[in-house]
Amino acid sequence: QQCREPLTEGQLSIKAERAGPNKIWHAHCFVCGVCRELLIDWNYFFQDGVIYCGRHHAELLKPRCAGCDEVGRNIIIIITIRRNIIIIITISHN
């Protein structure tokens, strides 16, 4: 699928069901479309014709914070000034 080269008999290949019927890759071509790392342990995502590792697929859904390297997290800070005064601050990484 990736390289468009034919598969030969006995060659190691990967059939990725999530990509659709009859989608087959050479084992060495089954890589993330962003980082080009081999996708091992069948941990892959398929979207818009591209295979992704978990990290880069998550970044499609929500951007990654440059400061903490987390995906789309909200941080809630609760500050108590006095017994009856509480300030709640939400910082969004989105």
PDB file of C-alpha atoms in Angstrom:
ATOM      1  CA  GLN A   1       0.000   0.000   0.000  1.00  0.00           C
ATOM      2  CA  GLN A   2       2.711   2.470   0.973  1.00  0.00           C
ATOM      3  CA  CYS A   3       5.321   1.903  -1.733  1.00  0.00           C
ATOM      4  CA  ARG A   4       3.101   0.471  -4.493  1.00  0.00           C
ATOM      5  CA  GLU A   5       5.659  -2.307  -5.079  1.00  0.00           C
ATOM      6  CA  PRO A   6       4.152  -5.768  -5.581  1.00  0.00           C
ATOM      7  CA  LEU A   7       4.185  -8.334  -2.815  1.00  0.00           C
ATOM      8  CA  THR A   8       5.963 -11.547  -3.653  1.00  0.00           C
ATOM      9  CA  GLU A   9       5.093 -15.012  -2.419  1.00  0.00           C
ATOM     10  CA  GLY A  10       6.472 -15.700   1.036  1.00  0.00           C
ATOM     11  CA  GLN A  11       7.182 -12.030   1.727  1.00  0.00           C
ATOM     12  CA  LEU A  12       6.174 -10.776   5.175  1.00  0.00           C
ATOM     13  CA  SER A  13       3.132  -8.508   4.856  1.00  0.00           C
ATOM     14  CA  ILE A  14       0.565  -6.815   7.049  1.00  0.00           C
ATOM     15  CA  LYS A  15      -3.152  -6.664   6.345  1.00  0.00           C
ATOM     16  CA  ALA A  16      -4.634  -3.637   8.094  1.00  0.00           C
ATOM     17  CA  GLU A  17      -8.352  -4.247   8.538  1.00  0.00           C
ATOM     18  CA  ARG A  18      -9.055  -0.698   9.762  1.00  0.00           C
ATOM     19  CA  ALA A  19      -7.747   0.684   6.468  1.00  0.00           C
ATOM     20  CA  GLY A  20     -10.337  -1.266   4.515  1.00  0.00           C
ATOM     21  CA  PRO A  21     -10.664  -4.582   2.725  1.00  0.00           C
ATOM     22  CA  ASN A  22      -7.590  -5.916   0.936  1.00  0.00           C
ATOM     23  CA  LYS A  23      -5.244  -3.202   2.228  1.00  0.00           C
ATOM     24  CA  ILE A  24      -1.856  -4.885   2.542  1.00  0.00           C
ATOM     25  CA  TRP A  25       1.571  -3.415   3.327  1.00  0.00           C
ATOM     26  CA  HIS A  26       5.089  -4.797   3.262  1.00  0.00           C
ATOM     27  CA  ALA A  27       6.081  -5.166   6.911  1.00  0.00           C
ATOM     28  CA  HIS A  28       8.823  -2.539   6.485  1.00  0.00           C
ATOM     29  CA  CYS A  29       6.348  -0.095   4.879  1.00  0.00           C
ATOM     30  CA  PHE A  30       3.821  -0.247   7.730  1.00  0.00           C
ATOM     31  CA  VAL A  31       4.915   3.058   9.286  1.00  0.00           C
ATOM     32  CA  CYS A  32       3.336   6.202  10.726  1.00  0.00           C
ATOM     33  CA  GLY A  33       2.632   8.782   8.033  1.00  0.00           C
ATOM     34  CA  VAL A  34       4.184  11.530  10.203  1.00  0.00           C
ATOM     35  CA  CYS A  35       7.193  10.138  12.091  1.00  0.00           C
ATOM     36  CA  ARG A  36       7.857   7.175   9.752  1.00  0.00           C
ATOM     37  CA  GLU A  37       8.336   4.842  12.745  1.00  0.00           C
ATOM     38  CA  LEU A  38       7.372   1.198  12.282  1.00  0.00           C
ATOM     39  CA  LEU A  39       3.965   0.442  13.776  1.00  0.00           C
ATOM     40  CA  ILE A  40       4.467  -2.521  16.051  1.00  0.00           C
ATOM     41  CA  ASP A  41       2.003  -4.495  18.170  1.00  0.00           C
ATOM     42  CA  TRP A  42      -0.872  -3.518  15.852  1.00  0.00           C
ATOM     43  CA  ASN A  43      -1.135  -0.152  17.553  1.00  0.00           C
ATOM     44  CA  TYR A  44      -2.159   2.008  14.618  1.00  0.00           C
ATOM     45  CA  PHE A  45      -4.875   4.415  13.513  1.00  0.00           C
ATOM     46  CA  PHE A  46      -6.142   5.041   9.998  1.00  0.00           C
ATOM     47  CA  GLN A  47      -7.660   8.344   8.936  1.00  0.00           C
ATOM     48  CA  ASP A  48      -8.106   9.975   5.518  1.00  0.00           C
ATOM     49  CA  GLY A  49      -5.953   7.369   3.788  1.00  0.00           C
ATOM     50  CA  VAL A  50      -3.000   7.720   6.176  1.00  0.00           C
ATOM     51  CA  ILE A  51      -1.752   5.345   8.880  1.00  0.00           C
ATOM     52  CA  TYR A  52      -0.741   6.979  12.169  1.00  0.00           C
ATOM     53  CA  CYS A  53       0.893   5.939  15.422  1.00  0.00           C
ATOM     54  CA  GLY A  54      -1.136   6.731  18.549  1.00  0.00           C
ATOM     55  CA  ARG A  55       0.829   9.889  19.312  1.00  0.00           C
ATOM     56  CA  HIS A  56       0.334  11.513  15.923  1.00  0.00           C
ATOM     57  CA  HIS A  57      -3.287  10.437  15.566  1.00  0.00           C
ATOM     58  CA  ALA A  58      -4.044  12.120  18.909  1.00  0.00           C
ATOM     59  CA  GLU A  59      -2.474  15.320  17.571  1.00  0.00           C
ATOM     60  CA  LEU A  60      -4.996  15.303  14.706  1.00  0.00           C
ATOM     61  CA  LEU A  61      -7.794  15.523  17.249  1.00  0.00           C
ATOM     62  CA  LYS A  62      -6.220  17.975  19.706  1.00  0.00           C
ATOM     63  CA  PRO A  63      -2.923  19.845  19.475  1.00  0.00           C
ATOM     64  CA  ARG A  64      -0.039  18.975  21.778  1.00  0.00           C
ATOM     65  CA  CYS A  65       1.092  21.551  24.343  1.00  0.00           C
ATOM     66  CA  ALA A  66       4.647  22.718  23.640  1.00  0.00           C
ATOM     67  CA  GLY A  67       5.241  23.226  27.358  1.00  0.00           C
ATOM     68  CA  CYS A  68       4.185  19.901  28.863  1.00  0.00           C
ATOM     69  CA  ASP A  69       3.905  17.660  25.753  1.00  0.00           C
ATOM     70  CA  GLU A  70       0.373  16.573  26.699  1.00  0.00           C
ATOM     71  CA  VAL A  71      -2.530  16.460  24.248  1.00  0.00           C
ATOM     72  CA  GLY A  72      -5.452  18.839  24.818  1.00  0.00           C
ATOM     73  CA  ARG A  73      -5.430  18.842  28.602  1.00  0.00           C
ATOM     74  CA  ASN A  74      -7.106  21.338  30.870  1.00  0.00           C
ATOM     75  CA  ILE A  75      -5.443  22.330  34.105  1.00  0.00           C
ATOM     76  CA  ILE A  76      -7.649  23.500  36.949  1.00  0.00           C
ATOM     77  CA  ILE A  77      -6.036  25.626  39.626  1.00  0.00           C
ATOM     78  CA  ILE A  78      -8.002  26.237  42.814  1.00  0.00           C
ATOM     79  CA  ILE A  79      -6.854  29.101  44.999  1.00  0.00           C
ATOM     80  CA  THR A  80      -8.391  29.713  48.415  1.00  0.00           C
ATOM     81  CA  ILE A  81      -7.931  33.303  49.535  1.00  0.00           C
ATOM     82  CA  ARG A  82     -10.184  33.197  52.568  1.00  0.00           C
ATOM     83  CA  ARG A  83     -12.619  30.686  53.922  1.00  0.00           C
ATOM     84  CA  ASN A  84     -15.499  31.981  51.792  1.00  0.00           C
ATOM     85  CA  ILE A  85     -13.552  33.089  48.726  1.00  0.00           C
ATOM     86  CA  ILE A  86     -12.351  30.459  46.288  1.00  0.00           C
ATOM     87  CA  ILE A  87     -10.931  31.272  42.870  1.00  0.00           C
ATOM     88  CA  ILE A  88     -10.981  28.579  40.202  1.00  0.00           C
ATOM     89  CA  ILE A  89      -8.810  29.101  37.131  1.00  0.00           C
ATOM     90  CA  THR A  90      -8.953  26.769  34.146  1.00  0.00           C
ATOM     91  CA  ILE A  91      -6.045  26.802  31.726  1.00  0.00           C
ATOM     92  CA  SER A  92      -6.718  25.049  28.454  1.00  0.00           C
ATOM     93  CA  HIS A  93      -3.990  23.579  26.284  1.00  0.00           C
ATOM     94  CA  ASN A  94      -6.344  23.492  23.274  1.00  0.00           C
TER      95      ASN A  94
END
